[in-house]
Amino acid sequence: MKTNLLPLLAIVLFIISCKDNDDVNPEVLTQSHWQKVIEYKTDDQSYDIIYSIEFKSDGEVYAEVFAKDMETGSVLGFLEYYNGNYQIVENKITVSLTEHYINMGGTMFSDKEGLSLQDQGNLSREFQLRNKNKELHTIMPLYASSLGIIYTRVEK
């Protein structure tokens, strides 16, 4: 009798362990601010590059990438920002960009007014919540040259 129960127990444990615990929780998504900070140090200056994204309960999203001086905390300038709308389908967050501005100038950072509006073709980004809704991962297209960004949750 015990030998008949072992395969059944193994199957039940396998099913439980495979359960997706990263279902998108809209409240966690919208009640949090998501951020990734990368530190840079040169001989002249120390600064952070901050990737920031915020999802709103009305389906809108706003994201920006900017540099911040480590010593003074002042914003040195921007590299990118975008607005858009998002949808949650099968635990994937798809953002359709409505405005996308990036730094195309010769300087490393610029103010927001110095960023260039990108062609408004079919621009989108995809994300997924992981690690029990504590991390927001970018989903990179197949054959992408980068690994993507992992944002962590910062309570508002």
PDB file of C-alpha atoms in Angstrom:
ATOM      1  CA  MET A   1       0.000   0.000   0.000  1.00  0.00           C
ATOM      2  CA  LYS A   2       2.799   2.411   0.876  1.00  0.00           C
ATOM      3  CA  THR A   3       4.509   1.859  -2.469  1.00  0.00           C
ATOM      4  CA  ASN A   4       1.310   2.864  -4.302  1.00  0.00           C
ATOM      5  CA  LEU A   5       1.119   6.136  -2.388  1.00  0.00           C
ATOM      6  CA  LEU A   6       4.686   7.229  -3.127  1.00  0.00           C
ATOM      7  CA  PRO A   7       4.157   7.937  -6.868  1.00  0.00           C
ATOM      8  CA  LEU A   8       0.929   9.782  -6.078  1.00  0.00           C
ATOM      9  CA  LEU A   9       2.655  11.855  -3.402  1.00  0.00           C
ATOM     10  CA  ALA A  10       5.512  12.642  -5.782  1.00  0.00           C
ATOM     11  CA  ILE A  11       3.073  13.855  -8.455  1.00  0.00           C
ATOM     12  CA  VAL A  12       1.204  16.073  -5.973  1.00  0.00           C
ATOM     13  CA  LEU A  13       4.447  17.605  -4.691  1.00  0.00           C
ATOM     14  CA  PHE A  14       5.617  18.216  -8.262  1.00  0.00           C
ATOM     15  CA  ILE A  15       2.380  20.004  -9.172  1.00  0.00           C
ATOM     16  CA  ILE A  16       2.493  22.151  -6.031  1.00  0.00           C
ATOM     17  CA  SER A  17       6.153  23.059  -6.539  1.00  0.00           C
ATOM     18  CA  CYS A  18       5.526  24.032 -10.183  1.00  0.00           C
ATOM     19  CA  LYS A  19       2.691  26.398  -9.331  1.00  0.00           C
ATOM     20  CA  ASP A  20       3.458  29.861 -10.661  1.00  0.00           C
ATOM     21  CA  ASN A  21       3.799  32.084  -7.601  1.00  0.00           C
ATOM     22  CA  ASP A  22       4.536  35.133  -9.759  1.00  0.00           C
ATOM     23  CA  ASP A  23       1.010  35.871 -10.929  1.00  0.00           C
ATOM     24  CA  VAL A  24       0.803  39.583 -11.615  1.00  0.00           C
ATOM     25  CA  ASN A  25      -0.822  41.267  -8.656  1.00  0.00           C
ATOM     26  CA  PRO A  26      -2.199  44.568 -10.062  1.00  0.00           C
ATOM     27  CA  GLU A  27      -2.173  46.152  -6.590  1.00  0.00           C
ATOM     28  CA  VAL A  28       1.521  45.390  -6.078  1.00  0.00           C
ATOM     29  CA  LEU A  29       2.266  46.590  -9.605  1.00  0.00           C
ATOM     30  CA  THR A  30       0.463  49.929  -9.218  1.00  0.00           C
ATOM     31  CA  GLN A  31       1.081  50.661  -5.538  1.00  0.00           C
ATOM     32  CA  SER A  32       4.829  50.358  -5.945  1.00  0.00           C
ATOM     33  CA  HIS A  33       7.487  52.347  -7.701  1.00  0.00           C
ATOM     34  CA  TRP A  34      10.001  50.170  -9.586  1.00  0.00           C
ATOM     35  CA  GLN A  35      13.654  51.119  -9.753  1.00  0.00           C
ATOM     36  CA  LYS A  36      17.090  49.876 -10.807  1.00  0.00           C
ATOM     37  CA  VAL A  37      20.189  51.825  -9.720  1.00  0.00           C
ATOM     38  CA  ILE A  38      23.599  51.330 -11.308  1.00  0.00           C
ATOM     39  CA  GLU A  39      26.605  53.077  -9.731  1.00  0.00           C
ATOM     40  CA  TYR A  40      29.293  54.648 -11.914  1.00  0.00           C
ATOM     41  CA  LYS A  41      32.559  56.075 -10.634  1.00  0.00           C
ATOM     42  CA  THR A  42      35.092  57.978 -12.686  1.00  0.00           C
ATOM     43  CA  ASP A  43      38.143  59.942 -11.615  1.00  0.00           C
ATOM     44  CA  ASP A  44      36.100  63.133 -11.737  1.00  0.00           C
ATOM     45  CA  GLN A  45      32.647  62.116 -10.569  1.00  0.00           C
ATOM     46  CA  SER A  46      30.481  59.467  -8.962  1.00  0.00           C
ATOM     47  CA  TYR A  47      26.916  59.120 -10.150  1.00  0.00           C
ATOM     48  CA  ASP A  48      24.022  56.691 -10.312  1.00  0.00           C
ATOM     49  CA  ILE A  49      22.059  55.804 -13.416  1.00  0.00           C
ATOM     50  CA  ILE A  50      18.494  55.311 -12.233  1.00  0.00           C
ATOM     51  CA  TYR A  51      15.952  53.331 -14.231  1.00  0.00           C
ATOM     52  CA  SER A  52      12.519  54.172 -12.879  1.00  0.00           C
ATOM     53  CA  ILE A  53       9.063  52.968 -13.900  1.00  0.00           C
ATOM     54  CA  GLU A  54       5.630  53.572 -12.435  1.00  0.00           C
ATOM     55  CA  PHE A  55       2.396  51.784 -13.346  1.00  0.00           C
ATOM     56  CA  LYS A  56      -0.867  53.567 -12.558  1.00  0.00           C
ATOM     57  CA  SER A  57      -4.172  51.895 -11.775  1.00  0.00           C
ATOM     58  CA  ASP A  58      -5.808  53.567 -14.809  1.00  0.00           C
ATOM     59  CA  GLY A  59      -3.572  51.577 -17.192  1.00  0.00           C
ATOM     60  CA  GLU A  60      -0.987  54.282 -17.803  1.00  0.00           C
ATOM     61  CA  VAL A  61       2.758  53.940 -17.301  1.00  0.00           C
ATOM     62  CA  TYR A  62       5.607  56.436 -17.001  1.00  0.00           C
ATOM     63  CA  ALA A  63       9.319  55.562 -17.074  1.00  0.00           C
ATOM     64  CA  GLU A  64      12.553  57.511 -17.091  1.00  0.00           C
ATOM     65  CA  VAL A  65      16.290  56.915 -17.035  1.00  0.00           C
ATOM     66  CA  PHE A  66      18.401  59.633 -15.466  1.00  0.00           C
ATOM     67  CA  ALA A  67      21.753  60.276 -13.820  1.00  0.00           C
ATOM     68  CA  LYS A  68      22.036  61.503 -10.236  1.00  0.00           C
ATOM     69  CA  ASP A  69      25.175  62.815  -8.535  1.00  0.00           C
ATOM     70  CA  MET A  70      26.062  60.519  -5.609  1.00  0.00           C
ATOM     71  CA  GLU A  71      27.426  63.308  -3.435  1.00  0.00           C
ATOM     72  CA  THR A  72      24.847  66.047  -3.918  1.00  0.00           C
ATOM     73  CA  GLY A  73      21.829  63.995  -4.958  1.00  0.00           C
ATOM     74  CA  SER A  74      21.142  66.433  -7.794  1.00  0.00           C
ATOM     75  CA  VAL A  75      19.904  65.178 -11.149  1.00  0.00           C
ATOM     76  CA  LEU A  76      22.654  65.492 -13.760  1.00  0.00           C
ATOM     77  CA  GLY A  77      20.382  64.827 -16.720  1.00  0.00           C
ATOM     78  CA  PHE A  78      18.247  62.332 -18.566  1.00  0.00           C
ATOM     79  CA  LEU A  79      18.931  59.553 -21.041  1.00  0.00           C
ATOM     80  CA  GLU A  80      15.351  58.504 -21.793  1.00  0.00           C
ATOM     81  CA  TYR A  81      11.735  58.761 -20.742  1.00  0.00           C
ATOM     82  CA  TYR A  82       8.475  57.400 -22.056  1.00  0.00           C
ATOM     83  CA  ASN A  83       4.743  57.352 -21.463  1.00  0.00           C
ATOM     84  CA  GLY A  84       2.378  54.622 -22.461  1.00  0.00           C
ATOM     85  CA  ASN A  85      -0.415  52.247 -21.620  1.00  0.00           C
ATOM     86  CA  TYR A  86      -0.103  48.732 -20.275  1.00  0.00           C
ATOM     87  CA  GLN A  87      -2.102  45.536 -20.298  1.00  0.00           C
ATOM     88  CA  ILE A  88      -1.692  42.382 -18.254  1.00  0.00           C
ATOM     89  CA  VAL A  89      -2.217  39.203 -20.258  1.00  0.00           C
ATOM     90  CA  GLU A  90      -1.181  35.745 -19.029  1.00  0.00           C
ATOM     91  CA  ASN A  91       1.149  37.204 -16.365  1.00  0.00           C
ATOM     92  CA  LYS A  92       2.973  39.346 -18.906  1.00  0.00           C
ATOM     93  CA  ILE A  93       2.832  43.146 -18.724  1.00  0.00           C
ATOM     94  CA  THR A  94       2.890  44.685 -22.200  1.00  0.00           C
ATOM     95  CA  VAL A  95       3.530  48.417 -22.468  1.00  0.00           C
ATOM     96  CA  SER A  96       2.583  50.269 -25.653  1.00  0.00           C
ATOM     97  CA  LEU A  97       4.546  53.513 -25.830  1.00  0.00           C
ATOM     98  CA  THR A  98       2.681  56.683 -26.746  1.00  0.00           C
ATOM     99  CA  GLU A  99       5.643  59.053 -26.306  1.00  0.00           C
ATOM    100  CA  HIS A 100       9.284  57.982 -26.315  1.00  0.00           C
ATOM    101  CA  TYR A 101      12.123  60.478 -25.887  1.00  0.00           C
ATOM    102  CA  ILE A 102      15.797  59.516 -25.873  1.00  0.00           C
ATOM    103  CA  ASN A 103      19.169  61.255 -25.728  1.00  0.00           C
ATOM    104  CA  MET A 104      20.487  61.591 -29.261  1.00  0.00           C
ATOM    105  CA  GLY A 105      22.863  64.491 -28.540  1.00  0.00           C
ATOM    106  CA  GLY A 106      26.613  64.534 -28.184  1.00  0.00           C
ATOM    107  CA  THR A 107      26.464  65.061 -24.421  1.00  0.00           C
ATOM    108  CA  MET A 108      26.149  62.191 -22.004  1.00  0.00           C
ATOM    109  CA  PHE A 109      23.051  63.561 -20.247  1.00  0.00           C
ATOM    110  CA  SER A 110      20.619  66.327 -21.083  1.00  0.00           C
ATOM    111  CA  ASP A 111      17.566  67.959 -19.609  1.00  0.00           C
ATOM    112  CA  LYS A 112      14.193  66.517 -20.664  1.00  0.00           C
ATOM    113  CA  GLU A 113      13.713  69.266 -23.228  1.00  0.00           C
ATOM    114  CA  GLY A 114      16.963  68.198 -24.920  1.00  0.00           C
ATOM    115  CA  LEU A 115      15.785  64.644 -25.576  1.00  0.00           C
ATOM    116  CA  SER A 116      14.566  63.668 -29.051  1.00  0.00           C
ATOM    117  CA  LEU A 117      11.154  62.215 -29.806  1.00  0.00           C
ATOM    118  CA  GLN A 118      11.505  58.774 -31.380  1.00  0.00           C
ATOM    119  CA  ASP A 119       9.434  57.597 -34.312  1.00  0.00           C
ATOM    120  CA  GLN A 120       6.112  56.520 -32.891  1.00  0.00           C
ATOM    121  CA  GLY A 121       5.934  53.220 -34.773  1.00  0.00           C
ATOM    122  CA  ASN A 122       4.807  50.088 -33.014  1.00  0.00           C
ATOM    123  CA  LEU A 123       6.997  50.574 -29.926  1.00  0.00           C
ATOM    124  CA  SER A 124       6.387  48.311 -26.967  1.00  0.00           C
ATOM    125  CA  ARG A 125       8.132  46.841 -23.941  1.00  0.00           C
ATOM    126  CA  GLU A 126       7.345  43.663 -22.035  1.00  0.00           C
ATOM    127  CA  PHE A 127       7.769  42.912 -18.350  1.00  0.00           C
ATOM    128  CA  GLN A 128       7.127  40.114 -15.909  1.00  0.00           C
ATOM    129  CA  LEU A 129       6.900  40.059 -12.120  1.00  0.00           C
ATOM    130  CA  ARG A 130       9.143  37.491 -10.469  1.00  0.00           C
ATOM    131  CA  ASN A 131      10.472  36.509  -7.058  1.00  0.00           C
ATOM    132  CA  LYS A 132       7.053  36.685  -5.385  1.00  0.00           C
ATOM    133  CA  ASN A 133       6.236  40.084  -6.965  1.00  0.00           C
ATOM    134  CA  LYS A 134       9.412  41.688  -5.580  1.00  0.00           C
ATOM    135  CA  GLU A 135      11.180  42.079  -8.951  1.00  0.00           C
ATOM    136  CA  LEU A 136      10.042  43.441 -12.283  1.00  0.00           C
ATOM    137  CA  HIS A 137      12.012  41.887 -15.151  1.00  0.00           C
ATOM    138  CA  THR A 138      12.161  43.181 -18.687  1.00  0.00           C
ATOM    139  CA  ILE A 139      11.456  40.514 -21.261  1.00  0.00           C
ATOM    140  CA  MET A 140      14.029  40.949 -23.974  1.00  0.00           C
ATOM    141  CA  PRO A 141      13.324  39.935 -27.568  1.00  0.00           C
ATOM    142  CA  LEU A 142      14.997  36.819 -28.871  1.00  0.00           C
ATOM    143  CA  TYR A 143      18.541  37.597 -30.072  1.00  0.00           C
ATOM    144  CA  ALA A 144      18.690  40.836 -28.056  1.00  0.00           C
ATOM    145  CA  SER A 145      22.176  42.065 -27.306  1.00  0.00           C
ATOM    146  CA  SER A 146      21.425  42.852 -23.675  1.00  0.00           C
ATOM    147  CA  LEU A 147      20.143  40.851 -20.734  1.00  0.00           C
ATOM    148  CA  GLY A 148      17.457  43.330 -19.732  1.00  0.00           C
ATOM    149  CA  ILE A 149      16.851  45.211 -16.539  1.00  0.00           C
ATOM    150  CA  ILE A 150      15.654  43.871 -13.205  1.00  0.00           C
ATOM    151  CA  TYR A 151      13.754  46.500 -11.232  1.00  0.00           C
ATOM    152  CA  THR A 152      13.092  46.168  -7.525  1.00  0.00           C
ATOM    153  CA  ARG A 153       9.990  47.362  -5.749  1.00  0.00           C
ATOM    154  CA  VAL A 154      10.139  50.627  -3.840  1.00  0.00           C
ATOM    155  CA  GLU A 155       7.022  51.396  -1.817  1.00  0.00           C
ATOM    156  CA  LYS A 156       5.396  54.740  -2.578  1.00  0.00           C
TER     157      LYS A 156
END
